[in-house]
Structure formats: structure tokens, C-alpha cells
PDB file of C-alpha atoms in Angstrom:
ATOM      1  CA  MET A 104       3.716 -21.660   1.135  1.00  0.00           C
ATOM      2  CA  ALA A 105       3.304 -18.612  -0.966  1.00  0.00           C
ATOM      3  CA  GLU A 106       0.680 -17.957  -3.526  1.00  0.00           C
ATOM      4  CA  GLN A 107       1.510 -19.680  -7.163  1.00  0.00           C
ATOM      5  CA  GLU A 108       0.281 -18.769  -9.981  1.00  0.00           C
ATOM      6  CA  ALA A 109       3.185 -19.108 -12.706  1.00  0.00           C
ATOM      7  CA  LYS A 110       3.171 -19.916 -16.227  1.00  0.00           C
ATOM      8  CA  ASN A 111       6.814 -21.222 -16.584  1.00  0.00           C
ATOM      9  CA  GLY A 112       8.936 -20.398 -19.617  1.00  0.00           C
ATOM     10  CA  PRO A 113      11.562 -18.156 -20.720  1.00  0.00           C
ATOM     11  CA  LYS A 114      11.983 -14.790 -19.925  1.00  0.00           C
ATOM     12  CA  THR A 115      12.473 -11.869 -23.038  1.00  0.00           C
ATOM     13  CA  PRO A 116      15.898 -11.060 -22.562  1.00  0.00           C
ATOM     14  CA  LEU A 117      16.271  -7.345 -20.796  1.00  0.00           C
ATOM     15  CA  THR A 118      17.143  -5.268 -23.714  1.00  0.00           C
ATOM     16  CA  SER A 119      16.888  -1.495 -23.350  1.00  0.00           C
ATOM     17  CA  LYS A 120      13.054  -1.484 -24.090  1.00  0.00           C
ATOM     18  CA  GLY A 121      12.739  -4.566 -21.985  1.00  0.00           C
ATOM     19  CA  VAL A 122      14.048  -2.580 -19.035  1.00  0.00           C
ATOM     20  CA  LYS A 123      11.663  -0.095 -19.148  1.00  0.00           C
ATOM     21  CA  THR A 124       8.727  -2.662 -19.795  1.00  0.00           C
ATOM     22  CA  ARG A 125       9.262  -4.325 -16.588  1.00  0.00           C
ATOM     23  CA  GLN A 126      10.007  -1.161 -14.903  1.00  0.00           C
ATOM     24  CA  LYS A 127       6.490   0.105 -15.738  1.00  0.00           C
ATOM     25  CA  LEU A 128       5.248  -3.110 -14.752  1.00  0.00           C
ATOM     26  CA  LEU A 129       6.836  -2.598 -11.383  1.00  0.00           C
ATOM     27  CA  GLU A 130       5.701   0.736 -11.103  1.00  0.00           C
ATOM     28  CA  VAL A 131       2.057  -0.031 -11.722  1.00  0.00           C
ATOM     29  CA  ALA A 132       2.352  -2.875  -8.987  1.00  0.00           C
ATOM     30  CA  GLU A 133       3.539  -0.566  -6.861  1.00  0.00           C
ATOM     31  CA  GLU A 134       0.153   1.408  -6.918  1.00  0.00           C
ATOM     32  CA  VAL A 135      -2.002  -1.443  -7.579  1.00  0.00           C
ATOM     33  CA  PHE A 136      -1.039  -3.975  -4.606  1.00  0.00           C
ATOM     34  CA  GLY A 137      -1.127  -0.559  -2.355  1.00  0.00           C
ATOM     35  CA  THR A 138      -4.481   0.728  -3.095  1.00  0.00           C
ATOM     36  CA  LYS A 139      -6.219  -2.982  -3.876  1.00  0.00           C
ATOM     37  CA  GLY A 140      -4.064  -5.092  -1.802  1.00  0.00           C
ATOM     38  CA  TYR A 141      -2.682  -8.294  -3.183  1.00  0.00           C
ATOM     39  CA  PHE A 142      -5.272 -10.991  -2.857  1.00  0.00           C
ATOM     40  CA  ALA A 143      -8.003  -8.423  -4.355  1.00  0.00           C
ATOM     41  CA  ALA A 144      -5.575  -7.230  -7.278  1.00  0.00           C
ATOM     42  CA  GLY A 145      -5.019  -9.448 -10.286  1.00  0.00           C
ATOM     43  CA  ILE A 146      -2.423  -9.817 -13.329  1.00  0.00           C
ATOM     44  CA  VAL A 147      -5.040  -8.006 -15.386  1.00  0.00           C
ATOM     45  CA  ASP A 148      -4.948  -5.113 -12.667  1.00  0.00           C
ATOM     46  CA  ILE A 149      -1.547  -4.477 -13.269  1.00  0.00           C
ATOM     47  CA  THR A 150      -1.765  -4.488 -17.305  1.00  0.00           C
ATOM     48  CA  GLN A 151      -4.631  -2.665 -18.039  1.00  0.00           C
ATOM     49  CA  GLN A 152      -3.111   0.110 -16.104  1.00  0.00           C
ATOM     50  CA  ALA A 153       0.181  -0.402 -17.810  1.00  0.00           C
ATOM     51  CA  ASP A 154      -1.461  -0.647 -20.959  1.00  0.00           C
ATOM     52  CA  ILE A 155       0.251  -3.459 -21.777  1.00  0.00           C
ATOM     53  CA  ALA A 156      -0.269  -6.971 -22.821  1.00  0.00           C
ATOM     54  CA  GLN A 157      -1.427  -9.349 -20.322  1.00  0.00           C
ATOM     55  CA  GLY A 158       0.682 -11.909 -22.395  1.00  0.00           C
ATOM     56  CA  THR A 159       3.460  -9.923 -22.510  1.00  0.00           C
ATOM     57  CA  PHE A 160       3.240  -9.618 -18.671  1.00  0.00           C
ATOM     58  CA  TYR A 161       4.801 -13.146 -18.985  1.00  0.00           C
ATOM     59  CA  ASN A 162       7.945 -12.509 -20.203  1.00  0.00           C
ATOM     60  CA  TYR A 163       9.018 -10.522 -17.315  1.00  0.00           C
ATOM     61  CA  PHE A 164       7.470 -12.331 -14.296  1.00  0.00           C
ATOM     62  CA  SER A 165       6.014 -15.718 -14.244  1.00  0.00           C
ATOM     63  CA  SER A 166       3.311 -14.737 -11.607  1.00  0.00           C
ATOM     64  CA  LYS A 167       1.435 -11.926  -9.419  1.00  0.00           C
ATOM     65  CA  TYR A 168       3.696 -13.550  -6.519  1.00  0.00           C
ATOM     66  CA  GLU A 169       6.741 -12.948  -8.193  1.00  0.00           C
ATOM     67  CA  ILE A 170       6.382  -9.270  -9.213  1.00  0.00           C
ATOM     68  CA  PHE A 171       4.734  -8.587  -5.749  1.00  0.00           C
ATOM     69  CA  ALA A 172       8.227 -10.661  -4.198  1.00  0.00           C
ATOM     70  CA  GLU A 173      10.191  -8.489  -6.871  1.00  0.00           C
ATOM     71  CA  LEU A 174       8.658  -5.205  -5.930  1.00  0.00           C
ATOM     72  CA  ILE A 175       9.537  -5.193  -2.393  1.00  0.00           C
ATOM     73  CA  LYS A 176      12.961  -6.440  -2.540  1.00  0.00           C
ATOM     74  CA  GLN A 177      13.661  -3.173  -5.073  1.00  0.00           C
ATOM     75  CA  LEU A 178      11.501  -0.768  -3.043  1.00  0.00           C
ATOM     76  CA  SER A 179      14.000  -1.673  -0.064  1.00  0.00           C
ATOM     77  CA  ARG A 180      16.887  -1.922  -2.383  1.00  0.00           C
ATOM     78  CA  ASP A 181      16.228   1.897  -3.714  1.00  0.00           C
ATOM     79  CA  PHE A 182      15.497   3.108  -0.091  1.00  0.00           C
ATOM     80  CA  ARG A 183      18.942   1.717   1.075  1.00  0.00           C
ATOM     81  CA  SER A 184      20.949   2.868  -1.748  1.00  0.00           C
ATOM     82  CA  GLN A 185      19.543   6.572  -1.615  1.00  0.00           C
ATOM     83  CA  ILE A 186      20.088   6.356   2.414  1.00  0.00           C
ATOM     84  CA  ARG A 187      24.131   5.227   1.690  1.00  0.00           C
ATOM     85  CA  MET A 188      24.027   8.079  -0.781  1.00  0.00           C
ATOM     86  CA  GLU A 189      22.738  10.668   1.496  1.00  0.00           C
ATOM     87  CA  VAL A 190      24.208   9.765   4.868  1.00  0.00           C
ATOM     88  CA  ALA A 191      27.570   9.201   2.936  1.00  0.00           C
ATOM     89  CA  LYS A 192      27.290  13.103   3.306  1.00  0.00           C
ATOM     90  CA  ALA A 193      27.406  13.197   7.074  1.00  0.00           C
ATOM     91  CA  LYS A 194      30.097  14.456   9.174  1.00  0.00           C
ATOM     92  CA  ASN A 195      29.667  12.561  12.153  1.00  0.00           C
ATOM     93  CA  HIS A 196      27.513   9.416  13.018  1.00  0.00           C
ATOM     94  CA  ARG A 197      25.265  11.655  14.736  1.00  0.00           C
ATOM     95  CA  GLU A 198      24.296  13.730  11.671  1.00  0.00           C
ATOM     96  CA  ALA A 199      24.119  10.252   9.736  1.00  0.00           C
ATOM     97  CA  GLN A 200      21.356   9.197  11.673  1.00  0.00           C
ATOM     98  CA  GLN A 201      19.267  12.559  11.707  1.00  0.00           C
ATOM     99  CA  ILE A 202      19.926  12.595   7.561  1.00  0.00           C
ATOM    100  CA  GLY A 203      18.883   8.753   7.941  1.00  0.00           C
ATOM    101  CA  PHE A 204      15.278   9.556   9.661  1.00  0.00           C
ATOM    102  CA  ASN A 205      14.806  12.463   7.009  1.00  0.00           C
ATOM    103  CA  VAL A 206      15.778  10.044   3.838  1.00  0.00           C
ATOM    104  CA  PHE A 207      13.063   7.459   5.122  1.00  0.00           C
ATOM    105  CA  PHE A 208      10.191  10.170   5.840  1.00  0.00           C
ATOM    106  CA  LYS A 209      10.647  11.761   1.981  1.00  0.00           C
ATOM    107  CA  TRP A 210      11.184   8.418   0.768  1.00  0.00           C
ATOM    108  CA  VAL A 211       7.728   7.478   2.301  1.00  0.00           C
ATOM    109  CA  LYS A 212       6.119  10.518   1.271  1.00  0.00           C
ATOM    110  CA  ASN A 213       7.474   9.751  -2.897  1.00  0.00           C
ATOM    111  CA  HIS A 214       6.034   5.507  -1.749  1.00  0.00           C
ATOM    112  CA  ARG A 215       2.758   6.259   0.568  1.00  0.00           C
ATOM    113  CA  ASN A 216       2.383   2.422  -0.416  1.00  0.00           C
ATOM    114  CA  LEU A 217       5.333   1.349   1.059  1.00  0.00           C
ATOM    115  CA  TYR A 218       3.613   0.977   4.043  1.00  0.00           C
ATOM    116  CA  SER A 219       0.526  -0.965   2.872  1.00  0.00           C
ATOM    117  CA  ILE A 220       2.848  -3.233   0.666  1.00  0.00           C
ATOM    118  CA  VAL A 221       5.344  -4.733   3.496  1.00  0.00           C
ATOM    119  CA  GLN A 222       2.399  -5.245   5.645  1.00  0.00           C
ATOM    120  CA  GLN A 223       0.324  -7.312   3.298  1.00  0.00           C
ATOM    121  CA  ALA A 224       3.819  -9.350   2.966  1.00  0.00           C
ATOM    122  CA  VAL A 225       2.909 -10.818   6.518  1.00  0.00           C
ATOM    123  CA  LEU A 226       0.071 -12.443   4.873  1.00  0.00           C
ATOM    124  CA  VAL A 227       1.525 -13.473   1.245  1.00  0.00           C
ATOM    125  CA  ASP A 228       4.915 -14.468   2.320  1.00  0.00           C
ATOM    126  CA  GLU A 229       6.440 -13.981   5.894  1.00  0.00           C
ATOM    127  CA  SER A 230       9.792 -14.796   4.556  1.00  0.00           C
ATOM    128  CA  LEU A 231       9.408 -11.536   2.416  1.00  0.00           C
ATOM    129  CA  TYR A 232       8.138  -9.413   5.231  1.00  0.00           C
ATOM    130  CA  ARG A 233      11.203 -10.685   7.434  1.00  0.00           C
ATOM    131  CA  SER A 234      13.811 -10.096   5.030  1.00  0.00           C
ATOM    132  CA  TYR A 235      12.856  -6.555   3.940  1.00  0.00           C
ATOM    133  CA  TYR A 236      13.394  -5.437   7.764  1.00  0.00           C
ATOM    134  CA  GLU A 237      16.074  -7.641   8.178  1.00  0.00           C
ATOM    135  CA  ARG A 238      18.434  -5.877   5.028  1.00  0.00           C
ATOM    136  CA  LEU A 239      17.436  -2.367   6.513  1.00  0.00           C
ATOM    137  CA  ALA A 240      18.616  -3.556  10.158  1.00  0.00           C
ATOM    138  CA  LYS A 241      22.220  -5.139   8.596  1.00  0.00           C
ATOM    139  CA  GLY A 242      22.946  -1.401   7.486  1.00  0.00           C
ATOM    140  CA  TYR A 243      22.017   0.194  10.595  1.00  0.00           C
ATOM    141  CA  ILE A 244      24.052  -2.239  12.485  1.00  0.00           C
ATOM    142  CA  LYS A 245      27.042  -1.624  10.495  1.00  0.00           C
ATOM    143  CA  GLY A 246      26.875   2.180  10.584  1.00  0.00           C
ATOM    144  CA  LEU A 247      26.097   1.508  15.123  1.00  0.00           C
ATOM    145  CA  GLU A 248      29.284  -0.517  15.505  1.00  0.00           C
ATOM    146  CA  GLU A 249      31.160   1.866  13.634  1.00  0.00           C
ATOM    147  CA  ALA A 250      29.616   4.597  15.941  1.00  0.00           C
ATOM    148  CA  MET A 251      29.860   2.622  18.925  1.00  0.00           C
ATOM    149  CA  GLY A 252      33.991   1.863  17.794  1.00  0.00           C
ATOM    150  CA  LYS A 253      35.172   5.394  17.575  1.00  0.00           C
ATOM    151  CA  GLY A 254      33.104   6.034  20.724  1.00  0.00           C
ATOM    152  CA  GLU A 255      30.445   8.333  19.580  1.00  0.00           C
ATOM    153  CA  PHE A 256      27.450   6.359  20.814  1.00  0.00           C
ATOM    154  CA  LYS A 257      27.328   4.098  23.980  1.00  0.00           C
ATOM    155  CA  GLU A 258      28.325   0.177  23.605  1.00  0.00           C
ATOM    156  CA  LEU A 259      24.962  -1.274  23.606  1.00  0.00           C
ATOM    157  CA  HIS A 260      23.616  -4.327  21.651  1.00  0.00           C
ATOM    158  CA  ALA A 261      23.938  -3.129  18.283  1.00  0.00           C
ATOM    159  CA  GLU A 262      21.029  -4.909  16.977  1.00  0.00           C
ATOM    160  CA  THR A 263      18.506  -4.378  19.759  1.00  0.00           C
ATOM    161  CA  VAL A 264      19.505  -0.514  19.080  1.00  0.00           C
ATOM    162  CA  ALA A 265      18.950  -0.898  14.955  1.00  0.00           C
ATOM    163  CA  TYR A 266      15.456  -2.311  15.655  1.00  0.00           C
ATOM    164  CA  CYS A 267      14.372   0.560  18.299  1.00  0.00           C
ATOM    165  CA  LEU A 268      15.457   2.912  15.860  1.00  0.00           C
ATOM    166  CA  MET A 269      13.826   1.783  13.113  1.00  0.00           C
ATOM    167  CA  GLY A 270      10.507   1.273  14.688  1.00  0.00           C
ATOM    168  CA  ILE A 271      10.558   5.123  15.845  1.00  0.00           C
ATOM    169  CA  GLY A 272      11.422   5.892  12.082  1.00  0.00           C
ATOM    170  CA  GLN A 273       8.418   3.422  10.976  1.00  0.00           C
ATOM    171  CA  PHE A 274       5.440   4.802  13.586  1.00  0.00           C
ATOM    172  CA  ILE A 275       5.962   8.466  12.794  1.00  0.00           C
ATOM    173  CA  GLY A 276       6.384   8.039   9.651  1.00  0.00           C
ATOM    174  CA  MET A 277       3.235   6.375   9.855  1.00  0.00           C
ATOM    175  CA  ARG A 278       1.319   8.924  12.049  1.00  0.00           C
ATOM    176  CA  TRP A 279       2.796  11.847   9.766  1.00  0.00           C
ATOM    177  CA  VAL A 280       3.901  10.922   6.238  1.00  0.00           C
ATOM    178  CA  TYR A 281       1.634   7.995   5.703  1.00  0.00           C
ATOM    179  CA  TRP A 282      -1.651   9.024   7.858  1.00  0.00           C
ATOM    180  CA  GLU A 283      -1.468  12.786   7.182  1.00  0.00           C
ATOM    181  CA  GLY A 284       0.087  12.978   3.531  1.00  0.00           C
ATOM    182  CA  GLU A 285       2.248  15.644   5.520  1.00  0.00           C
ATOM    183  CA  ASP A 286       6.151  16.341   6.374  1.00  0.00           C
ATOM    184  CA  VAL A 287       6.679  14.979   9.705  1.00  0.00           C
ATOM    185  CA  PRO A 288       6.918  18.541  11.814  1.00  0.00           C
ATOM    186  CA  GLU A 289       9.853  20.066  12.495  1.00  0.00           C
ATOM    187  CA  GLN A 290       9.017  19.950  16.399  1.00  0.00           C
ATOM    188  CA  VAL A 291       8.286  16.210  16.332  1.00  0.00           C
ATOM    189  CA  PHE A 292      11.524  15.812  14.461  1.00  0.00           C
ATOM    190  CA  ALA A 293      13.446  17.406  16.965  1.00  0.00           C
ATOM    191  CA  ASP A 294      11.961  15.778  20.097  1.00  0.00           C
ATOM    192  CA  ALA A 295      12.691  12.546  18.393  1.00  0.00           C
ATOM    193  CA  MET A 296      16.206  13.158  17.918  1.00  0.00           C
ATOM    194  CA  THR A 297      16.240  14.295  21.603  1.00  0.00           C
ATOM    195  CA  LEU A 298      14.697  10.867  22.721  1.00  0.00           C
ATOM    196  CA  VAL A 299      17.297   9.075  20.566  1.00  0.00           C
ATOM    197  CA  PHE A 300      20.455  11.139  21.618  1.00  0.00           C
ATOM    198  CA  GLU A 301      19.720  12.365  25.185  1.00  0.00           C
ATOM    199  CA  GLY A 302      16.656   9.401  26.216  1.00  0.00           C
ATOM    200  CA  ILE A 303      13.815  10.739  28.236  1.00  0.00           C
ATOM    201  CA  ALA A 304      14.591  10.763  31.937  1.00  0.00           C
ATOM    202  CA  LYS A 305      15.748  13.757  33.644  1.00  0.00           C
ATOM    203  CA  THR A 306      19.166  14.180  34.634  1.00  0.00           C
TER     204      THR A 306
END
């Protein structure tokens, strides 16, 4: 069971000011959970850093778990929205894959706590962790099936390919962007794309 520390009650309707306050809490929560960790962090850490009264927090979220869960959902939603917008510019599915990797690496650079937060979800609520990746995979699978249907990619099991590609992006992003705090080197990106589209075996 996920941690429960709720204070039940009606939440403030999301007026324009309310939307801004709620978003500020989420942005600060991203920093707090990313640096302190879910179990060490408290609601007071979030409200103090956001300069918002602790009582106001409960107008928007009923518990620490709720804001953590919403943060993961928002990060996933915003990232997938960015991917869709950028990939729409691609001339073909191969270019779409390259754009997708680049968008992910840029996203990680601007949201470096993403790795830490998503990994924490395994211990907080495994369903959050699984859902995060399943949502990403769903978009990947759709694009891959379209590419296979058009004859641009080999007809392979789309879900298998999706998770393989996600793994490549995940670990390259972790190695260079998350650990080193830099852009993925051009040669690294080029070699990764060669691996994706041509494999590693000599022909």
C-alpha cells in the first residue's frame, strides 16, 4: 500500500491564482523529492521552499503521496506532449526516432531530478513506476507499428522494440546528461543511431 497521510476535505477550485499556486507546489516538489528523496522529505519542506502556508497545501493535495503521484504523472504528460509536438515535424519515421531521442536528452537536462523521482516510485508505489513507462511505451508502440505498416521498419514485435529503444535512451541520458550534466556527445548520439538502425553485427 502507498503511504497515506491524507487530510480529507474539499479542495480549492482551480482559479487562475489557484492553478499557479498548484503548479508552484509541483515545481518545488520536483526539486525537493529529487534532492531529499520521498521518504526523507516532508510537506513542510515543500511549503517552506515554495513560500506557501502549510495549510494552503491541503487545498490542492491531500497528502505527500498525492503530490508525488501527480508530479510523476505531470512529468510524463508534459514530456510526451513535447515529444508529439517535435516528432510531428519529422519527414519520416527514422527521423522521428532521432528527434525523439534528442527531445528526451534535452528534457532530462532541464529536469535532472526525473531519474531520481521515477526510481523512487518503485519503493513508494510500484504501480506509479510501471504506469510511467507503460505510457511512454504506448506512444512508442504506435509510431513503430505505423512505420512497420509503411515498410520503413522491419516487422518485429513493436512492444519489444519500444522497450529496447527506451532502454537505450534511458541509459545514455543517465550516463552523460544525468551523471555528467552535459549534452550527449555527437559521436555518442551518432553511434547510438547506428546501433538502432543498423545493428552491431558486421555484414
